[in-house]
């Protein structure tokens, strides 16, 4: 993994005052003072739990065709990001199907899903740290009733990942005897992809979780690069560039960009501060928002996720390999945008593999946390998300 700052002009520096602050930040991160267990892989997932995840995934893959992962925010974005980035565009027959639910409140989606699974062997994987989030609770209820009506032993088809001791979902898992895993206490949703929360769905899809974790571990000492990325973003925000296009040139990375968006938006968007991250798929969007990026209001920058190697496909007509062409366009766009004062930070990974994604995930988690501390906000809470929930709950109470 490489951070390329060629397209950010004079913003990639660290002043001595910033350096002092960053030293304090590093110290407090290393002390794991709060919600920081994700910084070491063995506190994300123990060796025993990892073995159990692999064993359970293997058993479930033998029994079921379709897995429905029910969760929202940090409880589903990470696994969706990894699974979609590493799966073929067009599914192969032997592949298990992973469907996500409970991340919105569309009645059509749920009704059509019920029809779709009617004659399929289905297993539900319900993920919620609190156990009480509305969207997954609604989907779980509907899908569980569907299983209940079909099977007397429906409990065998439900796996729960939630807090070890607290919450309604933990209670239900104990009463009903569902198979269950834990969301680690000191890891928040958006930092949980390398715990059971992300690892079980990823393993169910057939992806090698050992390689993913190995990639993440290899970045344990990435503070130096992560602090540079976080500081550049901080400088850009300071000069009014407070919209970040998370630009990908490979459609498979769109869900990864959505995970990134949540990670940074919920970590840093507080106290009227923070950059707004926006998912941007290229070259598709060069023919839509590209105009704005080149020539619109100058409050935007880009973070490009570049994949160095991909499938070879030589284009006889253009005398160039297609992936090289994609990279060539990416580089020329960065140059053109730079001329228009839209700067780009480029994060380059070698290839779309479990190892490289593990590296990227760890690097981004570390950068997001550092960026939160640089802004003097708590990187691990999300008080703004609670506000609408309160209003919805008040209305729902009126219905009872
Ligand atoms: O990052 C976070 O903490 C949030 O996005 C949560 O993951 C999200 O709100 C879902 O919460 P829960 O897992 O409690 O259902």
PDB file of N, CA and C in Angstrom, residues 86-158:
ATOM      1  N   UNK A  86     -14.172  -8.401  -3.540  1.00  0.00           N
ATOM      2  CA  UNK A  86     -13.409  -9.615  -3.857  1.00  0.00           C
ATOM      3  C   UNK A  86     -14.225 -10.678  -4.583  1.00  0.00           C
ATOM      4  N   UNK A  87     -15.467 -10.375  -4.901  1.00  0.00           N
ATOM      5  CA  UNK A  87     -16.286 -11.379  -5.597  1.00  0.00           C
ATOM      6  C   UNK A  87     -16.382 -11.034  -7.074  1.00  0.00           C
ATOM      7  N   UNK A  88     -16.593 -12.051  -7.919  1.00  0.00           N
ATOM      8  CA  UNK A  88     -16.732 -11.748  -9.347  1.00  0.00           C
ATOM      9  C   UNK A  88     -17.975 -10.899  -9.603  1.00  0.00           C
ATOM     10  N   UNK A  89     -17.925 -10.116 -10.667  1.00  0.00           N
ATOM     11  CA  UNK A  89     -19.095  -9.299 -11.018  1.00  0.00           C
ATOM     12  C   UNK A  89     -20.306 -10.171 -11.309  1.00  0.00           C
ATOM     13  N   UNK A  90     -20.048 -11.286 -11.993  1.00  0.00           N
ATOM     14  CA  UNK A  90     -21.149 -12.170 -12.382  1.00  0.00           C
ATOM     15  C   UNK A  90     -20.973 -13.475 -11.625  1.00  0.00           C
ATOM     16  N   UNK A  91     -21.887 -13.750 -10.672  1.00  0.00           N
ATOM     17  CA  UNK A  91     -21.685 -14.866  -9.752  1.00  0.00           C
ATOM     18  C   UNK A  91     -21.483 -16.211 -10.442  1.00  0.00           C
ATOM     19  N   UNK A  92     -20.601 -17.025  -9.850  1.00  0.00           N
ATOM     20  CA  UNK A  92     -20.421 -18.371 -10.382  1.00  0.00           C
ATOM     21  C   UNK A  92     -21.427 -19.278  -9.684  1.00  0.00           C
ATOM     22  N   UNK A  93     -21.772 -20.372 -10.340  1.00  0.00           N
ATOM     23  CA  UNK A  93     -22.849 -21.209  -9.814  1.00  0.00           C
ATOM     24  C   UNK A  93     -22.581 -21.755  -8.409  1.00  0.00           C
ATOM     25  N   UNK A  94     -21.308 -22.160  -8.158  1.00  0.00           N
ATOM     26  CA  UNK A  94     -21.003 -22.800  -6.877  1.00  0.00           C
ATOM     27  C   UNK A  94     -20.942 -21.798  -5.714  1.00  0.00           C
ATOM     28  N   UNK A  95     -20.988 -20.503  -6.043  1.00  0.00           N
ATOM     29  CA  UNK A  95     -20.870 -19.480  -4.998  1.00  0.00           C
ATOM     30  C   UNK A  95     -22.077 -19.448  -4.067  1.00  0.00           C
ATOM     31  N   UNK A  96     -21.835 -19.227  -2.762  1.00  0.00           N
ATOM     32  CA  UNK A  96     -22.953 -19.001  -1.854  1.00  0.00           C
ATOM     33  C   UNK A  96     -23.419 -17.567  -2.047  1.00  0.00           C
ATOM     34  N   UNK A  97     -24.721 -17.373  -1.888  1.00  0.00           N
ATOM     35  CA  UNK A  97     -25.237 -16.024  -2.095  1.00  0.00           C
ATOM     36  C   UNK A  97     -25.335 -15.287  -0.760  1.00  0.00           C
ATOM     37  N   UNK A  98     -24.757 -14.100  -0.717  1.00  0.00           N
ATOM     38  CA  UNK A  98     -24.865 -13.278   0.495  1.00  0.00           C
ATOM     39  C   UNK A  98     -25.764 -12.098   0.149  1.00  0.00           C
ATOM     40  N   UNK A  99     -26.883 -12.009   0.860  1.00  0.00           N
ATOM     41  CA  UNK A  99     -27.814 -10.902   0.610  1.00  0.00           C
ATOM     42  C   UNK A  99     -27.839 -10.033   1.867  1.00  0.00           C
ATOM     43  N   UNK A 100     -27.835  -8.733   1.689  1.00  0.00           N
ATOM     44  CA  UNK A 100     -27.886  -7.848   2.854  1.00  0.00           C
ATOM     45  C   UNK A 100     -29.309  -7.334   3.045  1.00  0.00           C
ATOM     46  N   UNK A 101     -29.711  -7.231   4.304  1.00  0.00           N
ATOM     47  CA  UNK A 101     -31.046  -6.717   4.618  1.00  0.00           C
ATOM     48  C   UNK A 101     -30.949  -5.931   5.928  1.00  0.00           C
ATOM     49  N   UNK A 102     -32.017  -5.200   6.234  1.00  0.00           N
ATOM     50  CA  UNK A 102     -32.038  -4.480   7.516  1.00  0.00           C
ATOM     51  C   UNK A 102     -31.220  -3.207   7.502  1.00  0.00           C
ATOM     52  N   UNK A 103     -30.827  -2.742   6.294  1.00  0.00           N
ATOM     53  CA  UNK A 103     -30.042  -1.512   6.216  1.00  0.00           C
ATOM     54  C   UNK A 103     -30.877  -0.363   5.648  1.00  0.00           C
ATOM     55  N   UNK A 104     -32.189  -0.600   5.531  1.00  0.00           N
ATOM     56  CA  UNK A 104     -33.122   0.453   5.114  1.00  0.00           C
ATOM     57  C   UNK A 104     -34.512  -0.023   5.493  1.00  0.00           C
ATOM     58  N   UNK A 105     -35.538   0.761   5.148  1.00  0.00           N
ATOM     59  CA  UNK A 105     -36.894   0.377   5.550  1.00  0.00           C
ATOM     60  C   UNK A 105     -37.806   0.228   4.330  1.00  0.00           C
ATOM     61  N   UNK A 106     -37.279  -0.347   3.253  1.00  0.00           N
ATOM     62  CA  UNK A 106     -38.098  -0.505   2.062  1.00  0.00           C
ATOM     63  C   UNK A 106     -38.975  -1.753   2.184  1.00  0.00           C
ATOM     64  N   UNK A 107     -40.289  -1.534   2.163  1.00  0.00           N
ATOM     65  CA  UNK A 107     -41.202  -2.683   2.252  1.00  0.00           C
ATOM     66  C   UNK A 107     -41.107  -3.520   0.968  1.00  0.00           C
ATOM     67  N   UNK A 108     -40.891  -2.871  -0.176  1.00  0.00           N
ATOM     68  CA  UNK A 108     -40.803  -3.641  -1.434  1.00  0.00           C
ATOM     69  C   UNK A 108     -39.597  -4.570  -1.373  1.00  0.00           C
ATOM     70  N   UNK A 109     -38.489  -4.054  -0.851  1.00  0.00           N
ATOM     71  CA  UNK A 109     -37.280  -4.873  -0.794  1.00  0.00           C
ATOM     72  C   UNK A 109     -37.547  -6.146   0.018  1.00  0.00           C
ATOM     73  N   UNK A 110     -38.171  -5.950   1.177  1.00  0.00           N
ATOM     74  CA  UNK A 110     -38.388  -7.098   2.058  1.00  0.00           C
ATOM     75  C   UNK A 110     -39.408  -8.072   1.469  1.00  0.00           C
ATOM     76  N   UNK A 111     -40.456  -7.538   0.863  1.00  0.00           N
ATOM     77  CA  UNK A 111     -41.469  -8.422   0.266  1.00  0.00           C
ATOM     78  C   UNK A 111     -40.869  -9.213  -0.887  1.00  0.00           C
ATOM     79  N   UNK A 112     -40.081  -8.531  -1.710  1.00  0.00           N
ATOM     80  CA  UNK A 112     -39.469  -9.233  -2.846  1.00  0.00           C
ATOM     81  C   UNK A 112     -38.440 -10.241  -2.359  1.00  0.00           C
ATOM     82  N   UNK A 113     -37.753  -9.900  -1.271  1.00  0.00           N
ATOM     83  CA  UNK A 113     -36.771 -10.839  -0.705  1.00  0.00           C
ATOM     84  C   UNK A 113     -37.485 -12.112  -0.213  1.00  0.00           C
ATOM     85  N   UNK A 114     -38.630 -11.921   0.449  1.00  0.00           N
ATOM     86  CA  UNK A 114     -39.392 -13.083   0.927  1.00  0.00           C
ATOM     87  C   UNK A 114     -39.780 -13.995  -0.238  1.00  0.00           C
ATOM     88  N   UNK A 115     -40.187 -13.386  -1.331  1.00  0.00           N
ATOM     89  CA  UNK A 115     -40.552 -14.201  -2.511  1.00  0.00           C
ATOM     90  C   UNK A 115     -39.311 -14.901  -3.069  1.00  0.00           C
ATOM     91  N   UNK A 116     -38.223 -14.156  -3.110  1.00  0.00           N
ATOM     92  CA  UNK A 116     -37.002 -14.697  -3.697  1.00  0.00           C
ATOM     93  C   UNK A 116     -36.477 -15.921  -2.942  1.00  0.00           C
ATOM     94  N   UNK A 117     -36.640 -15.908  -1.598  1.00  0.00           N
ATOM     95  CA  UNK A 117     -36.062 -17.013  -0.807  1.00  0.00           C
ATOM     96  C   UNK A 117     -37.052 -18.160  -0.603  1.00  0.00           C
ATOM     97  N   UNK A 118     -38.254 -18.022  -1.126  1.00  0.00           N
ATOM     98  CA  UNK A 118     -39.317 -18.995  -0.878  1.00  0.00           C
ATOM     99  C   UNK A 118     -38.830 -20.452  -0.995  1.00  0.00           C
ATOM    100  N   UNK A 119     -38.145 -20.787  -2.094  1.00  0.00           N
ATOM    101  CA  UNK A 119     -37.745 -22.190  -2.250  1.00  0.00           C
ATOM    102  C   UNK A 119     -36.230 -22.364  -2.102  1.00  0.00           C
ATOM    103  N   UNK A 120     -35.638 -21.520  -1.257  1.00  0.00           N
ATOM    104  CA  UNK A 120     -34.183 -21.621  -1.077  1.00  0.00           C
ATOM    105  C   UNK A 120     -33.844 -22.007   0.364  1.00  0.00           C
ATOM    106  N   UNK A 121     -32.688 -22.630   0.522  1.00  0.00           N
ATOM    107  CA  UNK A 121     -32.207 -22.975   1.870  1.00  0.00           C
ATOM    108  C   UNK A 121     -31.501 -21.754   2.446  1.00  0.00           C
ATOM    109  N   UNK A 122     -32.168 -21.137   3.429  1.00  0.00           N
ATOM    110  CA  UNK A 122     -31.705 -19.827   3.900  1.00  0.00           C
ATOM    111  C   UNK A 122     -31.234 -19.858   5.347  1.00  0.00           C
ATOM    112  N   UNK A 123     -30.206 -19.064   5.637  1.00  0.00           N
ATOM    113  CA  UNK A 123     -29.750 -18.883   7.013  1.00  0.00           C
ATOM    114  C   UNK A 123     -29.667 -17.376   7.288  1.00  0.00           C
ATOM    115  N   UNK A 124     -30.137 -16.938   8.467  1.00  0.00           N
ATOM    116  CA  UNK A 124     -30.095 -15.512   8.820  1.00  0.00           C
ATOM    117  C   UNK A 124     -28.913 -15.231   9.723  1.00  0.00           C
ATOM    118  N   UNK A 125     -28.234 -14.144   9.441  1.00  0.00           N
ATOM    119  CA  UNK A 125     -27.140 -13.711  10.294  1.00  0.00           C
ATOM    120  C   UNK A 125     -27.486 -12.299  10.761  1.00  0.00           C
ATOM    121  N   UNK A 126     -27.870 -12.159  12.028  1.00  0.00           N
ATOM    122  CA  UNK A 126     -28.343 -10.864  12.535  1.00  0.00           C
ATOM    123  C   UNK A 126     -27.218 -10.192  13.303  1.00  0.00           C
ATOM    124  N   UNK A 127     -26.868  -8.975  12.905  1.00  0.00           N
ATOM    125  CA  UNK A 127     -25.736  -8.294  13.533  1.00  0.00           C
ATOM    126  C   UNK A 127     -26.171  -6.934  14.063  1.00  0.00           C
ATOM    127  N   UNK A 128     -26.088  -6.760  15.377  1.00  0.00           N
ATOM    128  CA  UNK A 128     -26.394  -5.461  15.972  1.00  0.00           C
ATOM    129  C   UNK A 128     -25.749  -5.407  17.346  1.00  0.00           C
ATOM    130  N   UNK A 129     -24.866  -4.427  17.537  1.00  0.00           N
ATOM    131  CA  UNK A 129     -24.185  -4.345  18.837  1.00  0.00           C
ATOM    132  C   UNK A 129     -25.193  -4.017  19.941  1.00  0.00           C
ATOM    133  N   UNK A 130     -26.039  -3.016  19.676  1.00  0.00           N
ATOM    134  CA  UNK A 130     -27.020  -2.625  20.696  1.00  0.00           C
ATOM    135  C   UNK A 130     -28.145  -3.647  20.776  1.00  0.00           C
ATOM    136  N   UNK A 131     -28.448  -4.251  19.652  1.00  0.00           N
ATOM    137  CA  UNK A 131     -29.540  -5.230  19.603  1.00  0.00           C
ATOM    138  C   UNK A 131     -30.890  -4.583  19.374  1.00  0.00           C
ATOM    139  N   UNK A 132     -30.937  -3.252  19.387  1.00  0.00           N
ATOM    140  CA  UNK A 132     -32.249  -2.606  19.342  1.00  0.00           C
ATOM    141  C   UNK A 132     -32.432  -1.668  18.153  1.00  0.00           C
ATOM    142  N   UNK A 133     -31.492  -1.643  17.212  1.00  0.00           N
ATOM    143  CA  UNK A 133     -31.607  -0.705  16.098  1.00  0.00           C
ATOM    144  C   UNK A 133     -32.826  -1.050  15.233  1.00  0.00           C
ATOM    145  N   UNK A 134     -33.595  -0.021  14.889  1.00  0.00           N
ATOM    146  CA  UNK A 134     -34.902  -0.224  14.255  1.00  0.00           C
ATOM    147  C   UNK A 134     -34.830  -1.033  12.951  1.00  0.00           C
ATOM    148  N   UNK A 135     -33.971  -0.593  12.024  1.00  0.00           N
ATOM    149  CA  UNK A 135     -33.988  -1.196  10.685  1.00  0.00           C
ATOM    150  C   UNK A 135     -33.703  -2.701  10.725  1.00  0.00           C
ATOM    151  N   UNK A 136     -32.592  -3.129  11.366  1.00  0.00           N
ATOM    152  CA  UNK A 136     -32.371  -4.587  11.429  1.00  0.00           C
ATOM    153  C   UNK A 136     -33.436  -5.314  12.244  1.00  0.00           C
ATOM    154  N   UNK A 137     -33.960  -4.644  13.301  1.00  0.00           N
ATOM    155  CA  UNK A 137     -34.986  -5.309  14.123  1.00  0.00           C
ATOM    156  C   UNK A 137     -36.218  -5.621  13.280  1.00  0.00           C
ATOM    157  N   UNK A 138     -36.619  -4.672  12.420  1.00  0.00           N
ATOM    158  CA  UNK A 138     -37.798  -4.873  11.566  1.00  0.00           C
ATOM    159  C   UNK A 138     -37.560  -6.043  10.606  1.00  0.00           C
ATOM    160  N   UNK A 139     -36.413  -6.015   9.912  1.00  0.00           N
ATOM    161  CA  UNK A 139     -36.145  -7.079   8.928  1.00  0.00           C
ATOM    162  C   UNK A 139     -36.016  -8.439   9.602  1.00  0.00           C
ATOM    163  N   UNK A 140     -35.352  -8.446  10.761  1.00  0.00           N
ATOM    164  CA  UNK A 140     -35.182  -9.717  11.469  1.00  0.00           C
ATOM    165  C   UNK A 140     -36.547 -10.291  11.840  1.00  0.00           C
ATOM    166  N   UNK A 141     -37.415  -9.432  12.336  1.00  0.00           N
ATOM    167  CA  UNK A 141     -38.725  -9.897  12.761  1.00  0.00           C
ATOM    168  C   UNK A 141     -39.485 -10.550  11.596  1.00  0.00           C
ATOM    169  N   UNK A 142     -39.486  -9.854  10.465  1.00  0.00           N
ATOM    170  CA  UNK A 142     -40.231 -10.357   9.301  1.00  0.00           C
ATOM    171  C   UNK A 142     -39.595 -11.663   8.781  1.00  0.00           C
ATOM    172  N   UNK A 143     -38.273 -11.680   8.680  1.00  0.00           N
ATOM    173  CA  UNK A 143     -37.613 -12.874   8.126  1.00  0.00           C
ATOM    174  C   UNK A 143     -37.681 -14.055   9.098  1.00  0.00           C
ATOM    175  N   UNK A 144     -37.613 -13.741  10.383  1.00  0.00           N
ATOM    176  CA  UNK A 144     -37.722 -14.826  11.384  1.00  0.00           C
ATOM    177  C   UNK A 144     -39.116 -15.457  11.319  1.00  0.00           C
ATOM    178  N   UNK A 145     -40.142 -14.609  11.197  1.00  0.00           N
ATOM    179  CA  UNK A 145     -41.510 -15.148  11.102  1.00  0.00           C
ATOM    180  C   UNK A 145     -41.672 -16.045   9.884  1.00  0.00           C
ATOM    181  N   UNK A 146     -40.985 -15.655   8.816  1.00  0.00           N
ATOM    182  CA  UNK A 146     -41.021 -16.467   7.595  1.00  0.00           C
ATOM    183  C   UNK A 146     -40.414 -17.853   7.890  1.00  0.00           C
ATOM    184  N   UNK A 147     -39.284 -17.883   8.586  1.00  0.00           N
ATOM    185  CA  UNK A 147     -38.652 -19.174   8.909  1.00  0.00           C
ATOM    186  C   UNK A 147     -39.521 -19.978   9.874  1.00  0.00           C
ATOM    187  N   UNK A 148     -40.095 -19.264  10.851  1.00  0.00           N
ATOM    188  CA  UNK A 148     -40.936 -19.918  11.870  1.00  0.00           C
ATOM    189  C   UNK A 148     -42.097 -20.660  11.223  1.00  0.00           C
ATOM    190  N   UNK A 149     -42.685 -20.006  10.219  1.00  0.00           N
ATOM    191  CA  UNK A 149     -43.836 -20.604   9.550  1.00  0.00           C
ATOM    192  C   UNK A 149     -43.432 -21.827   8.734  1.00  0.00           C
ATOM    193  N   UNK A 150     -42.163 -21.918   8.387  1.00  0.00           N
ATOM    194  CA  UNK A 150     -41.719 -23.011   7.512  1.00  0.00           C
ATOM    195  C   UNK A 150     -41.077 -24.185   8.247  1.00  0.00           C
ATOM    196  N   UNK A 151     -40.346 -23.858   9.327  1.00  0.00           N
ATOM    197  CA  UNK A 151     -39.557 -24.910   9.992  1.00  0.00           C
ATOM    198  C   UNK A 151     -39.817 -24.922  11.499  1.00  0.00           C
ATOM    199  N   UNK A 152     -39.978 -26.123  12.061  1.00  0.00           N
ATOM    200  CA  UNK A 152     -40.149 -26.194  13.519  1.00  0.00           C
ATOM    201  C   UNK A 152     -38.822 -25.886  14.218  1.00  0.00           C
ATOM    202  N   UNK A 153     -37.716 -26.250  13.543  1.00  0.00           N
ATOM    203  CA  UNK A 153     -36.398 -25.991  14.147  1.00  0.00           C
ATOM    204  C   UNK A 153     -35.733 -24.746  13.535  1.00  0.00           C
ATOM    205  N   UNK A 154     -36.547 -23.695  13.338  1.00  0.00           N
ATOM    206  CA  UNK A 154     -36.044 -22.476  12.684  1.00  0.00           C
ATOM    207  C   UNK A 154     -34.839 -21.876  13.411  1.00  0.00           C
ATOM    208  N   UNK A 155     -34.743 -22.146  14.728  1.00  0.00           N
ATOM    209  CA  UNK A 155     -33.644 -21.560  15.530  1.00  0.00           C
ATOM    210  C   UNK A 155     -32.276 -21.943  14.971  1.00  0.00           C
ATOM    211  N   UNK A 156     -32.201 -23.121  14.346  1.00  0.00           N
ATOM    212  CA  UNK A 156     -30.916 -23.582  13.798  1.00  0.00           C
ATOM    213  C   UNK A 156     -30.450 -22.724  12.628  1.00  0.00           C
ATOM    214  N   UNK A 157     -31.385 -21.996  12.048  1.00  0.00           N
ATOM    215  CA  UNK A 157     -31.052 -21.189  10.866  1.00  0.00           C
ATOM    216  C   UNK A 157     -30.781 -19.732  11.216  1.00  0.00           C
ATOM    217  N   UNK A 158     -30.570 -19.475  12.493  1.00  0.00           N
ATOM    218  CA  UNK A 158     -30.329 -18.082  12.900  1.00  0.00           C
ATOM    219  C   UNK A 158     -29.011 -17.992  13.672  1.00  0.00           C
TER     220      UNK A 158
END
